[in-house]
XYZ file of C-alpha atoms in Angstrom:
750
model
C -32.556 96.626 -64.384
C -31.378 94.844 -67.647
C -32.417 91.562 -65.660
C -35.899 93.220 -65.011
C -36.485 94.330 -68.144
C -35.761 91.050 -69.568
C -38.164 89.020 -66.866
C -41.044 91.637 -67.721
C -40.447 92.034 -71.484
C -43.901 91.055 -72.444
C -45.596 93.637 -70.215
C -43.117 96.420 -71.678
C -44.617 95.362 -75.367
C -47.868 96.204 -73.679
C -47.056 98.781 -72.186
C -45.076 100.389 -75.699
C -48.784 99.868 -77.408
C -50.881 101.171 -74.468
C -49.305 104.235 -73.909
C -48.785 104.851 -77.831
C -52.621 104.217 -78.429
C -53.065 106.578 -75.391
C -50.825 109.492 -76.937
C -52.717 108.952 -79.987
C -56.261 109.664 -78.036
C -55.013 112.479 -76.816
C -53.958 114.303 -79.731
C -57.166 112.990 -81.573
C -59.625 114.839 -79.514
C -58.879 118.265 -78.024
C -59.248 119.103 -75.400
C -61.282 116.373 -74.488
C -64.661 114.212 -75.165
C -67.201 115.532 -73.088
C -71.078 113.086 -73.047
C -74.284 114.271 -71.758
C -72.953 113.558 -68.263
C -69.913 115.228 -68.452
C -71.975 118.669 -68.685
C -73.765 117.337 -65.108
C -70.561 117.095 -63.455
C -68.867 120.502 -64.731
C -72.168 122.462 -63.903
C -71.854 121.060 -60.211
C -68.151 122.079 -59.225
C -69.005 125.246 -57.439
C -72.852 124.073 -55.495
C -71.281 120.321 -55.176
C -75.005 119.507 -54.830
C -75.376 115.756 -53.498
C -78.949 115.542 -55.087
C -77.988 115.768 -58.762
C -78.617 112.559 -60.956
C -74.667 111.589 -60.190
C -73.076 111.058 -57.356
C -70.265 113.883 -56.018
C -67.417 111.271 -56.274
C -66.097 112.507 -59.820
C -66.971 115.944 -59.634
C -64.641 116.357 -56.546
C -62.030 114.989 -58.794
C -62.355 117.462 -61.348
C -62.351 120.209 -59.049
C -58.788 118.924 -57.759
C -57.893 118.479 -61.069
C -59.036 121.848 -62.457
C -56.872 123.269 -60.040
C -53.617 122.423 -62.350
C -55.167 122.651 -65.792
C -58.024 122.561 -68.321
C -60.120 119.656 -70.006
C -56.721 118.257 -71.554
C -55.041 117.944 -68.089
C -57.781 116.214 -67.048
C -57.464 113.588 -70.206
C -54.360 113.482 -69.926
C -54.109 112.369 -66.042
C -56.760 109.845 -66.908
C -54.800 108.240 -69.340
C -52.372 108.201 -66.924
C -54.395 106.306 -64.571
C -55.202 103.820 -67.263
C -51.667 102.647 -67.371
C -51.323 102.669 -63.587
C -54.431 100.019 -63.391
C -52.625 97.513 -66.217
C -49.281 97.828 -64.189
C -51.318 97.605 -60.966
C -53.092 94.590 -61.890
C -49.964 93.034 -63.431
C -48.134 93.121 -60.071
C -51.107 92.245 -58.133
C -50.842 89.474 -60.107
C -47.423 88.448 -59.883
C -48.200 88.419 -55.690
C -50.148 85.246 -56.598
C -48.320 83.153 -59.633
C -44.698 83.369 -61.028
C -46.295 82.555 -64.877
C -45.596 86.601 -66.243
C -47.393 85.668 -69.246
C -50.871 85.116 -66.404
C -49.981 88.914 -65.471
C -49.534 90.278 -69.148
C -53.137 89.122 -69.686
C -54.589 90.942 -67.281
C -52.936 93.567 -68.034
C -53.558 94.067 -71.601
C -57.300 94.797 -71.593
C -56.889 97.894 -69.745
C -53.546 98.815 -72.137
C -55.517 98.009 -75.252
C -59.147 98.062 -75.247
C -60.377 100.597 -77.646
C -63.166 101.144 -75.366
C -61.196 101.395 -72.290
C -59.256 104.390 -74.287
C -62.276 106.232 -75.003
C -63.696 106.247 -71.673
C -60.252 107.769 -70.641
C -60.603 110.279 -73.215
C -64.071 111.151 -71.735
C -64.916 113.390 -68.728
C -66.581 110.606 -67.273
C -66.338 108.275 -64.384
C -65.420 105.572 -64.963
C -61.510 105.117 -64.501
C -61.812 106.565 -61.174
C -64.122 104.004 -60.547
C -61.718 101.534 -61.792
C -58.620 102.590 -59.903
C -60.993 102.524 -56.567
C -62.067 98.815 -57.306
C -58.153 97.822 -58.106
C -57.199 99.780 -54.904
C -59.678 97.889 -52.976
C -58.366 94.406 -54.945
C -54.895 95.202 -53.441
C -55.840 95.969 -49.975
C -57.537 92.904 -49.437
C -55.146 90.702 -51.934
C -52.050 92.225 -51.654
C -50.774 90.155 -49.055
C -51.838 87.236 -47.255
C -55.479 86.730 -45.046
C -56.640 90.304 -44.544
C -56.217 91.763 -41.055
C -59.157 94.211 -39.741
C -57.108 97.091 -40.593
C -56.570 96.040 -44.427
C -60.466 95.307 -44.299
C -61.193 98.365 -43.052
C -59.113 100.019 -45.724
C -60.661 98.323 -48.145
C -63.995 99.408 -46.957
C -63.149 102.953 -46.867
C -61.966 102.621 -50.935
C -65.305 100.924 -51.759
C -67.105 103.475 -49.924
C -65.553 106.022 -52.098
C -66.330 103.501 -55.177
C -69.678 103.754 -54.380
C -69.870 107.851 -54.496
C -68.352 107.840 -57.433
C -70.711 105.135 -59.093
C -73.437 103.733 -57.032
C -73.820 100.732 -59.037
C -70.123 99.692 -56.605
C -72.956 98.917 -53.661
C -73.523 96.146 -55.136
C -69.441 94.915 -54.420
C -70.477 94.844 -50.925
C -71.562 91.435 -51.184
C -68.565 89.454 -52.631
C -66.112 92.016 -50.470
C -68.072 90.017 -47.119
C -68.153 87.027 -48.991
C -64.812 87.171 -49.410
C -63.585 88.289 -45.895
C -65.832 85.188 -44.574
C -63.975 82.270 -46.738
C -60.395 83.575 -46.714
C -57.709 81.720 -44.897
C -59.860 78.962 -44.087
C -60.519 80.861 -40.742
C -64.045 79.626 -40.866
C -62.856 76.317 -40.444
C -62.122 77.201 -36.839
C -64.109 78.673 -34.014
C -60.995 81.049 -33.064
C -61.179 81.835 -36.848
C -64.755 82.741 -37.029
C -63.766 85.447 -33.986
C -61.306 86.805 -37.034
C -63.756 86.557 -39.294
C -66.426 88.852 -37.233
C -63.492 91.524 -36.126
C -62.461 91.840 -39.935
C -66.360 91.821 -41.760
C -67.226 94.449 -39.063
C -64.079 96.579 -40.323
C -65.099 96.125 -43.676
C -68.358 97.283 -43.379
C -68.059 99.918 -40.925
C -65.194 101.255 -43.687
C -68.137 101.395 -46.185
C -70.375 103.197 -43.823
C -67.220 105.702 -43.071
C -67.826 107.044 -46.336
C -71.461 106.638 -46.712
C -73.243 107.709 -43.685
C -71.407 111.433 -43.662
C -71.965 111.307 -47.077
C -75.323 110.698 -46.682
C -75.694 112.924 -43.622
C -74.903 115.699 -46.253
C -77.382 114.752 -48.826
C -80.013 115.277 -45.993
C -78.932 118.319 -45.157
C -79.669 119.172 -48.714
C -82.613 116.967 -49.589
C -84.258 117.184 -46.320
C -84.330 112.710 -46.824
C -81.710 110.329 -46.638
C -80.007 109.028 -49.708
C -76.751 109.175 -52.408
C -77.964 110.378 -55.343
C -81.123 112.456 -56.938
C -82.401 109.367 -59.158
C -85.161 108.181 -58.117
C -88.046 105.720 -59.636
C -86.940 106.177 -63.399
C -84.266 103.270 -62.839
C -86.632 100.549 -62.648
C -89.675 102.407 -64.275
C -87.472 102.086 -67.424
C -86.733 98.775 -67.153
C -89.770 97.183 -65.856
C -91.716 99.739 -68.554
C -90.321 97.781 -71.730
C -91.821 94.596 -70.501
C -95.031 95.696 -68.779
C -98.416 94.173 -70.061
C -100.653 96.533 -69.194
C -103.780 93.702 -68.551
C -102.209 92.504 -65.637
C -102.003 96.028 -63.633
C -105.373 96.709 -61.595
C -107.873 97.871 -64.262
C -109.325 100.250 -61.408
C -105.874 102.345 -60.604
C -105.849 105.008 -63.164
C -102.438 105.992 -62.125
C -101.020 102.654 -63.017
C -102.372 102.379 -65.906
C -101.266 105.753 -66.880
C -97.765 104.932 -66.699
C -98.039 101.918 -68.701
C -96.672 102.218 -72.290
C -99.592 102.422 -74.895
C -97.417 100.618 -77.450
C -97.814 96.758 -77.474
C -95.360 94.773 -76.020
C -93.050 93.476 -79.002
C -92.939 97.010 -80.422
C -91.592 98.888 -76.970
C -88.817 101.141 -76.903
C -85.889 100.823 -74.941
C -84.991 101.230 -71.438
C -83.344 104.345 -72.065
C -86.319 105.792 -74.219
C -88.485 105.460 -70.726
C -86.088 106.173 -68.142
C -85.202 109.402 -69.670
C -87.610 110.550 -72.566
C -90.566 109.382 -70.707
C -90.028 109.464 -67.034
C -87.327 112.242 -67.223
C -89.708 114.726 -69.342
C -90.825 117.053 -66.746
C -94.034 117.562 -68.643
C -95.380 113.840 -68.646
C -97.601 112.975 -68.600
C -99.044 115.791 -70.037
C -102.785 115.226 -68.724
C -101.524 115.417 -65.109
C -101.667 112.657 -62.312
C -104.828 111.343 -61.426
C -104.543 111.326 -57.519
C -102.681 112.225 -54.832
C -99.379 110.316 -55.548
C -96.570 111.412 -56.560
C -94.942 110.689 -60.053
C -91.957 108.922 -58.242
C -94.455 107.292 -55.735
C -96.464 105.802 -58.929
C -93.177 104.990 -60.932
C -92.575 102.847 -57.962
C -95.477 101.194 -57.626
C -95.788 100.572 -61.205
C -92.366 98.895 -61.060
C -93.127 96.541 -58.200
C -96.565 95.543 -59.593
C -94.767 94.450 -63.118
C -91.955 92.378 -60.788
C -94.814 91.003 -58.814
C -96.735 90.094 -61.740
C -94.274 88.924 -64.020
C -91.200 87.642 -62.455
C -90.153 85.719 -65.241
C -90.098 88.340 -67.764
C -88.577 90.651 -65.540
C -85.666 87.973 -64.337
C -85.028 87.218 -68.427
C -84.817 90.522 -69.379
C -82.027 91.255 -66.948
C -80.733 87.958 -67.575
C -80.749 88.646 -71.363
C -78.791 92.113 -70.803
C -76.305 90.019 -68.610
C -75.370 87.752 -71.532
C -74.982 90.686 -73.805
C -71.759 91.705 -72.018
C -70.053 88.209 -73.403
C -71.234 88.855 -76.927
C -67.950 88.256 -79.177
C -69.223 91.700 -81.420
C -69.553 95.045 -80.052
C -72.513 95.955 -81.564
C -75.988 97.680 -80.903
C -78.907 95.603 -79.685
C -82.174 96.118 -80.140
C -83.539 98.965 -78.274
C -80.299 99.314 -76.421
C -78.118 102.355 -75.839
C -76.358 103.060 -79.366
C -72.760 101.223 -79.257
C -71.843 104.355 -81.485
C -71.626 106.313 -77.946
C -68.675 104.834 -76.661
C -66.702 104.525 -80.642
C -64.252 106.688 -82.095
C -65.972 109.256 -84.133
C -64.311 111.019 -87.418
C -65.241 113.836 -86.133
C -65.589 115.969 -82.670
C -68.809 113.853 -81.386
C -71.706 116.296 -80.187
C -74.715 114.881 -77.790
C -77.903 116.445 -77.622
C -77.779 118.405 -73.897
C -80.765 120.699 -74.512
C -80.912 124.051 -76.827
C -78.011 125.574 -78.352
C -75.444 121.874 -77.628
C -72.823 123.252 -79.846
C -72.756 126.402 -78.321
C -72.593 125.199 -74.720
C -69.979 122.915 -76.072
C -67.944 125.580 -77.672
C -68.238 127.605 -74.285
C -67.465 124.855 -72.062
C -64.146 124.149 -73.641
C -63.010 127.732 -73.968
C -63.839 128.226 -70.710
C -61.191 125.660 -69.523
C -58.434 125.048 -72.598
C -59.532 128.540 -75.059
C -59.958 126.163 -77.661
C -62.951 124.676 -79.158
C -63.568 120.868 -79.426
C -61.885 119.247 -82.304
C -60.510 116.401 -83.389
C -57.583 115.100 -85.781
C -59.287 113.168 -88.613
C -56.417 111.661 -89.828
C -55.674 110.272 -86.266
C -59.754 109.592 -85.234
C -59.749 107.597 -88.639
C -57.088 105.276 -87.254
C -58.461 104.822 -83.907
C -61.836 103.994 -85.117
C -60.762 101.355 -87.557
C -58.558 99.597 -84.856
C -61.575 99.376 -82.446
C -64.238 98.500 -85.207
C -61.227 96.342 -86.250
C -60.997 94.069 -83.189
C -59.085 96.231 -80.851
C -61.284 95.555 -77.946
C -61.824 92.750 -74.934
C -63.625 89.785 -77.040
C -66.991 89.200 -74.849
C -66.016 84.888 -75.223
C -62.756 85.870 -73.617
C -64.185 87.893 -70.511
C -66.787 84.491 -70.295
C -63.470 82.273 -70.165
C -62.111 84.542 -67.232
C -65.324 84.190 -65.348
C -65.281 80.393 -65.900
C -62.090 80.382 -64.417
C -62.414 82.002 -61.892
C -65.667 80.467 -60.873
C -63.979 77.011 -61.308
C -60.910 77.865 -58.792
C -63.286 79.629 -56.401
C -65.043 76.073 -56.538
C -61.728 74.735 -55.774
C -62.087 72.244 -58.611
C -58.621 70.165 -58.841
C -55.524 71.599 -57.615
C -57.526 74.873 -57.227
C -58.704 73.058 -53.911
C -55.091 73.346 -52.313
C -54.018 76.609 -53.794
C -54.587 79.337 -51.541
C -56.158 81.575 -54.313
C -59.784 80.021 -53.956
C -60.996 83.205 -51.969
C -58.659 85.302 -53.991
C -60.729 83.948 -56.884
C -64.088 84.500 -55.745
C -63.444 88.048 -54.992
C -62.257 89.365 -58.294
C -64.618 87.141 -60.544
C -67.632 87.861 -58.012
C -66.949 91.642 -58.059
C -66.881 91.293 -61.813
C -69.909 89.609 -62.434
C -71.957 91.116 -59.542
C -71.438 94.448 -61.118
C -72.433 93.222 -64.102
C -75.360 92.208 -63.342
C -76.394 94.791 -61.182
C -75.863 97.170 -64.176
C -77.958 94.939 -66.483
C -80.723 95.323 -63.715
C -81.180 99.009 -64.816
C -80.177 98.489 -68.714
C -77.096 97.449 -71.075
C -74.473 99.721 -72.112
C -71.330 98.813 -73.382
C -70.035 101.690 -71.234
C -71.284 99.409 -68.051
C -69.181 96.706 -69.102
C -65.869 98.575 -68.642
C -65.417 97.894 -65.041
C -65.267 94.246 -65.306
C -62.046 94.397 -67.784
C -60.518 95.412 -64.477
C -62.054 92.559 -62.039
C -62.800 89.124 -64.548
C -59.181 88.848 -65.937
C -57.728 89.332 -62.689
C -60.368 86.893 -61.263
C -59.519 84.181 -64.361
C -55.669 85.071 -63.807
C -55.901 83.879 -60.108
C -57.927 80.543 -61.267
C -55.670 79.964 -63.897
C -52.561 80.257 -61.351
C -54.821 78.141 -58.749
C -55.420 75.408 -61.609
C -52.030 75.286 -62.763
C -50.779 74.863 -59.286
C -47.477 77.071 -58.928
C -48.317 80.395 -57.518
C -45.261 81.716 -56.791
C -41.531 81.209 -58.261
C -41.198 77.356 -58.344
C -39.454 76.645 -55.187
C -36.227 75.454 -55.788
C -36.189 73.903 -52.555
C -39.241 72.099 -53.183
C -38.006 70.764 -56.765
C -34.267 70.057 -56.117
C -33.478 72.064 -58.260
C -30.934 74.947 -59.024
C -32.140 78.555 -58.483
C -30.646 81.443 -60.167
C -27.668 83.221 -57.724
C -29.063 86.355 -55.693
C -28.038 89.927 -56.698
C -26.193 92.168 -54.239
C -28.222 93.136 -51.178
C -30.403 95.011 -51.201
C -32.293 93.487 -54.518
C -35.797 94.825 -55.977
C -36.978 92.085 -53.486
C -35.086 93.292 -50.422
C -35.907 96.961 -51.178
C -39.664 96.527 -51.550
C -39.713 94.549 -48.037
C -37.787 96.814 -46.152
C -39.692 99.781 -47.076
C -42.661 98.020 -46.448
C -41.255 96.912 -43.089
C -40.172 100.227 -42.081
C -43.580 101.908 -42.730
C -45.278 99.940 -40.718
C -42.473 99.592 -38.048
C -40.175 102.603 -37.999
C -36.832 102.554 -38.180
C -35.116 100.700 -35.249
C -38.053 98.915 -33.678
C -35.791 95.653 -32.734
C -33.957 95.018 -29.386
C -30.433 94.091 -29.768
C -30.506 90.507 -30.016
C -32.799 89.227 -32.871
C -34.245 86.108 -33.677
C -34.635 86.097 -37.267
C -36.765 82.864 -38.453
C -36.973 82.477 -42.800
C -40.606 80.777 -43.250
C -42.331 80.102 -46.466
C -45.928 78.504 -45.582
C -45.284 77.614 -42.571
C -48.627 78.789 -40.845
C -49.739 75.787 -39.162
C -46.144 75.316 -37.192
C -44.705 78.849 -36.646
C -47.474 80.132 -34.000
C -46.071 77.288 -31.748
C -42.233 78.036 -32.507
C -42.874 81.682 -31.627
C -45.047 81.085 -28.334
C -42.120 78.714 -27.142
C -39.304 81.922 -28.105
C -37.276 82.969 -24.905
C -38.134 86.607 -23.802
C -34.557 87.600 -22.785
C -31.216 85.793 -23.077
C -29.529 86.871 -19.693
C -29.766 90.604 -19.758
C -30.782 91.389 -23.160
C -34.499 91.293 -24.182
C -35.572 89.249 -27.251
C -37.028 90.318 -30.596
C -37.993 87.822 -33.450
C -38.220 89.199 -36.472
C -40.195 86.443 -39.092
C -39.334 87.163 -43.008
C -41.858 85.605 -45.213
C -40.649 84.510 -48.191
C -43.671 85.071 -50.734
C -45.495 82.640 -48.928
C -48.970 81.452 -50.338
C -50.434 81.057 -47.047
C -51.369 83.308 -43.805
C -47.765 82.710 -42.406
C -47.400 86.578 -42.051
C -50.660 86.671 -40.229
C -50.041 83.684 -38.100
C -46.958 85.447 -36.997
C -48.142 88.739 -36.411
C -50.673 87.416 -33.702
C -47.989 85.912 -32.169
C -46.375 88.603 -31.493
C -43.076 88.514 -34.573
C -41.945 91.409 -36.148
C -43.220 90.565 -40.028
C -41.081 91.230 -43.131
C -42.915 90.038 -46.077
C -40.968 89.677 -49.546
C -43.065 89.875 -52.203
C -41.961 86.514 -54.026
C -40.710 83.106 -53.198
C -37.091 83.379 -53.596
C -35.492 80.410 -51.002
C -34.750 79.953 -47.334
C -31.110 81.488 -48.182
C -32.291 85.293 -49.349
C -35.003 85.139 -46.529
C -32.182 84.711 -44.240
C -29.955 87.627 -46.125
C -32.684 89.829 -45.837
C -33.343 89.286 -41.967
C -29.779 89.706 -41.125
C -29.485 93.041 -43.287
C -32.609 93.958 -41.517
C -31.825 93.282 -38.178
C -28.619 94.896 -38.102
C -30.130 98.275 -39.840
C -32.745 98.020 -37.074
C -30.657 98.119 -34.156
C -29.570 94.350 -33.570
C -26.345 93.708 -32.555
C -26.390 89.866 -32.114
C -28.334 87.590 -34.120
C -29.850 83.991 -33.709
C -31.265 81.962 -36.565
C -33.596 78.964 -36.111
C -36.386 77.092 -38.127
C -40.134 77.780 -37.980
C -41.025 73.888 -38.287
C -40.176 73.398 -34.663
C -36.997 71.168 -35.013
C -34.576 72.840 -32.597
C -35.428 73.605 -28.856
C -35.735 77.458 -27.788
C -34.918 76.878 -24.533
C -31.757 76.221 -25.379
C -30.819 79.856 -27.057
C -29.081 80.880 -24.112
C -26.123 78.364 -24.163
C -26.190 78.873 -27.888
C -25.892 82.979 -27.003
C -23.858 82.602 -24.225
C -20.504 82.768 -25.329
C -21.280 85.815 -27.995
C -22.251 87.527 -24.411
C -19.097 86.759 -22.977
C -16.551 87.438 -25.972
C -15.796 83.889 -26.508
C -16.713 83.393 -30.044
C -18.275 85.731 -32.915
C -20.309 82.970 -34.521
C -21.657 79.901 -32.841
C -23.395 76.795 -34.236
C -25.398 74.350 -32.906
C -24.014 70.608 -33.645
C -26.388 67.718 -33.466
C -23.497 65.131 -34.091
C -22.445 66.897 -30.645
C -25.615 66.701 -29.070
C -28.947 64.457 -29.815
C -31.346 64.702 -32.348
C -34.151 62.540 -34.332
C -33.996 61.523 -38.078
C -36.210 60.043 -40.903
C -33.888 59.706 -43.473
C -30.661 57.366 -43.341
C -29.337 59.165 -46.488
C -29.853 62.500 -44.679
C -28.353 60.720 -41.615
C -25.179 59.668 -44.040
C -24.989 62.932 -45.929
C -24.286 65.209 -42.071
C -21.034 63.293 -41.693
C -19.791 63.189 -45.094
C -20.474 67.278 -45.373
C -18.865 67.871 -42.381
C -16.117 65.622 -43.418
C -15.932 67.465 -46.588
C -16.041 70.806 -44.685
C -12.859 69.638 -42.423
C -10.980 69.144 -45.284
C -11.687 72.101 -47.340
C -10.880 74.196 -44.590
C -8.523 72.249 -42.407
C -10.375 73.014 -39.209
C -12.639 70.189 -37.599
C -16.207 70.569 -38.373
C -18.869 68.076 -36.913
C -22.147 69.830 -38.507
C -22.204 71.886 -41.807
C -26.087 72.621 -42.176
C -27.654 72.996 -38.717
C -30.062 75.927 -38.655
C -30.254 76.701 -34.743
C -27.055 79.410 -35.050
C -26.141 83.136 -33.077
C -23.351 85.305 -34.670
C -22.335 88.858 -34.335
C -24.322 91.369 -36.571
C -21.706 92.599 -38.167
C -20.261 89.269 -39.280
C -23.462 88.236 -40.628
C -23.623 91.224 -42.907
C -20.245 91.043 -43.949
C -20.571 87.498 -45.578
C -21.011 87.465 -49.264
C -24.339 85.261 -49.361
C -25.347 84.555 -53.101
C -27.037 81.215 -52.343
C -31.036 81.208 -52.920
C -31.418 77.635 -50.866
C -28.533 76.269 -49.662
C -27.026 78.619 -47.569
C -26.197 77.116 -44.409
C -22.615 76.086 -45.626
C -21.972 79.076 -47.322
C -22.804 81.119 -44.471
C -20.225 78.864 -42.615
C -17.427 78.244 -44.921
C -17.743 82.456 -45.234
C -17.088 83.248 -41.725
C -14.721 80.710 -41.377
C -12.452 82.141 -44.280
C -12.824 85.914 -42.545
C -11.044 83.929 -39.574
C -13.974 84.817 -37.034
C -13.966 82.489 -33.973
C -16.669 79.758 -34.575
C -17.872 77.979 -31.845
C -19.887 74.322 -32.177
C -22.131 73.507 -28.826
C -24.285 70.359 -28.147
C -27.584 70.966 -29.252
C -30.965 69.024 -29.828
C -32.824 68.659 -32.914
C -36.555 66.984 -33.314
C -38.510 65.855 -36.272
C -40.697 68.680 -37.812
C -44.067 69.729 -36.124
C -45.864 69.959 -39.017
C -45.430 69.199 -42.932
C -42.816 67.755 -45.035
C -39.171 69.397 -45.821
C -38.996 71.515 -48.401
C -35.296 70.449 -49.893
C -36.357 67.939 -52.461
C -35.411 64.348 -52.580
C -32.241 63.614 -50.756
C -29.916 62.827 -53.618
C -30.540 65.973 -55.800
C -30.484 67.675 -52.206
C -27.119 66.535 -51.673
C -25.737 67.082 -54.990
C -26.669 70.904 -54.761
C -25.399 70.839 -51.114
C -22.045 69.578 -52.809
C -21.991 72.143 -55.895
C -22.391 75.236 -53.438
C -19.896 74.105 -50.364
C -17.292 73.620 -53.325
C -18.325 76.905 -55.398
C -18.210 78.586 -52.148
C -14.447 77.501 -50.810
C -13.690 78.220 -54.138
C -14.597 81.743 -54.297
C -13.632 82.397 -50.357
C -10.338 80.376 -49.941
C -8.893 80.255 -53.398
C -9.582 83.222 -54.911
C -10.133 85.407 -52.135
C -7.111 84.032 -49.870
C -9.431 82.978 -47.423
C -7.638 81.646 -43.727
C -7.693 77.958 -43.881
C -4.610 77.995 -41.707
C -7.155 80.490 -39.103
C -8.625 79.993 -35.524
C -9.949 76.219 -35.138
C -13.668 75.659 -34.829
C -13.570 75.152 -31.205
C -16.457 72.470 -29.493
C -17.752 72.150 -26.578
């Protein structure tokens, strides 16, 4: 636990600040903040009318929460959700990079942004909308290339987001784009089949929510829809820019809908949306023909868009750019920013006649107290907010730029495996801001981008920096820290995920364990050539994916293997240790290890396993020196012989090959040996087994060159130095300190 705190100290500092601020907000405004929309939700709790201005998603959430508490309870839950969102985004970021400071950059806006804190205190749908978006991102980005069922799950979450806030519908575009691009499947004909299946699953997931919801709407309204919002949305946008002279002069209805004020003296979008069109008594002189108010508003908006396309698009883009303003201020004719700022006294909004009485009645009904504010705490929060306690607009823009650069494949990002992920997060953030700007600009509408753009920027930054997981000690030729006892945090998470997908005992008595890191190109051929039986025993194959950054897991799954995914890259030794224990726990009596790169001949497995089944050995390892092998390095050719001689001297038992990866052993033996090395595990396992007096047998085997890529073990000299360190350290631990059996059973060759 201490190590965990030390590794993630920056997150815990941010959490301390974020939680403290949320407690202060909860104490400052009792029982919760209520906005105009809050009363719409509260007044629809019993009727659940889908035809109201807001969709029913948040209303249903409130109905559930009110079964456990009042308004103060809802505010507290929403603050907790905010903290969970930050931690979830941090964890998702660390699925793709080892740089924890990048994860902290993603969590900080959600934890510390005062506008986020204020919206959590309000009875508004934003925080739940954010939660659904983060859930969608986790389902799609949490583990390799998306499968059809994960795409379907993401679609369901997106559908729920749409019925929480209809602007979520715009995210269908980046979701579909991601499903097409993810994993580079579009590069092959077979990949397009996968794309078609998972894209269809994603779209069907959205429809699985929206169709029954729309059917319920139809049953209440008599027409299909998702919300009672009508033509007032576009009318407000177009009324603020309309040139009345461009409208058909003979159409009295359209002329009536054009504001009287000159264009440069027009009110804001909010005014024409809610106070003009939203006035049930407008127009006072009545409609001039048989067209309804909604029909005229829609026709008016279309005419303006067709006649003034540059003005229309320009007004949207100007509002879109405001999201990246360094100062949160009220722009001309915009929704006042004060609505989303902490006030020194409890804020009341005009909800009609007797607004004060309505506020009091609502808070008394749910909490038995009047709405009130602690002025000292409110003053502190307001000072924090106005003094810079929010996400700086240019920083959001920088996140967006990083995400877009990575999505375009600039520099190292091209081969990072993160391009499509950066596209999804960044594209979602930008399109939701653009979609909101098409209606009107409000700082409230920026908040969903706090969970999207920082993540996209972080993924882009990770892609351009080049390292997505822990720097591989194998690849770098450097030393990794030794492993904690099994199971550590990574082991526990991987095993829990495996059991959730496969159950407790899915494996056969004979299990082949393969550790794989970025082996998507070669592992399929290895798995397809795996025997289905050895003697009378059926064979299961367990692939332990060691925090891969490609679609190794998906390729292995499609080839019929059981797949256990370690969320973080730790090294082959860590992956194999996890595989030994998981196989043993899931029913294996015998374990075979082989590599994912095709260097070993699977057809030789019966010869490898037979001594175990005949009970003439406890541990059987192949030997390239007794058999045949290809090599591309004279240094490693020499190293095989040198380390064999060293092992023979240290153990006083004849050994011809210490690092052959094609081995078979009893499951209880594999799990009884102390394994601490994350990478140079082959000699550690062999010496550990020999120290326990197990019957060890070497058999002649074939070793070929890799079928794909290059070795991840680094340069030969550095690798040799580390290998020697591990061999000597294991000998000291097992033979000197623990009194291993140097004079025990000899290693036999066959």
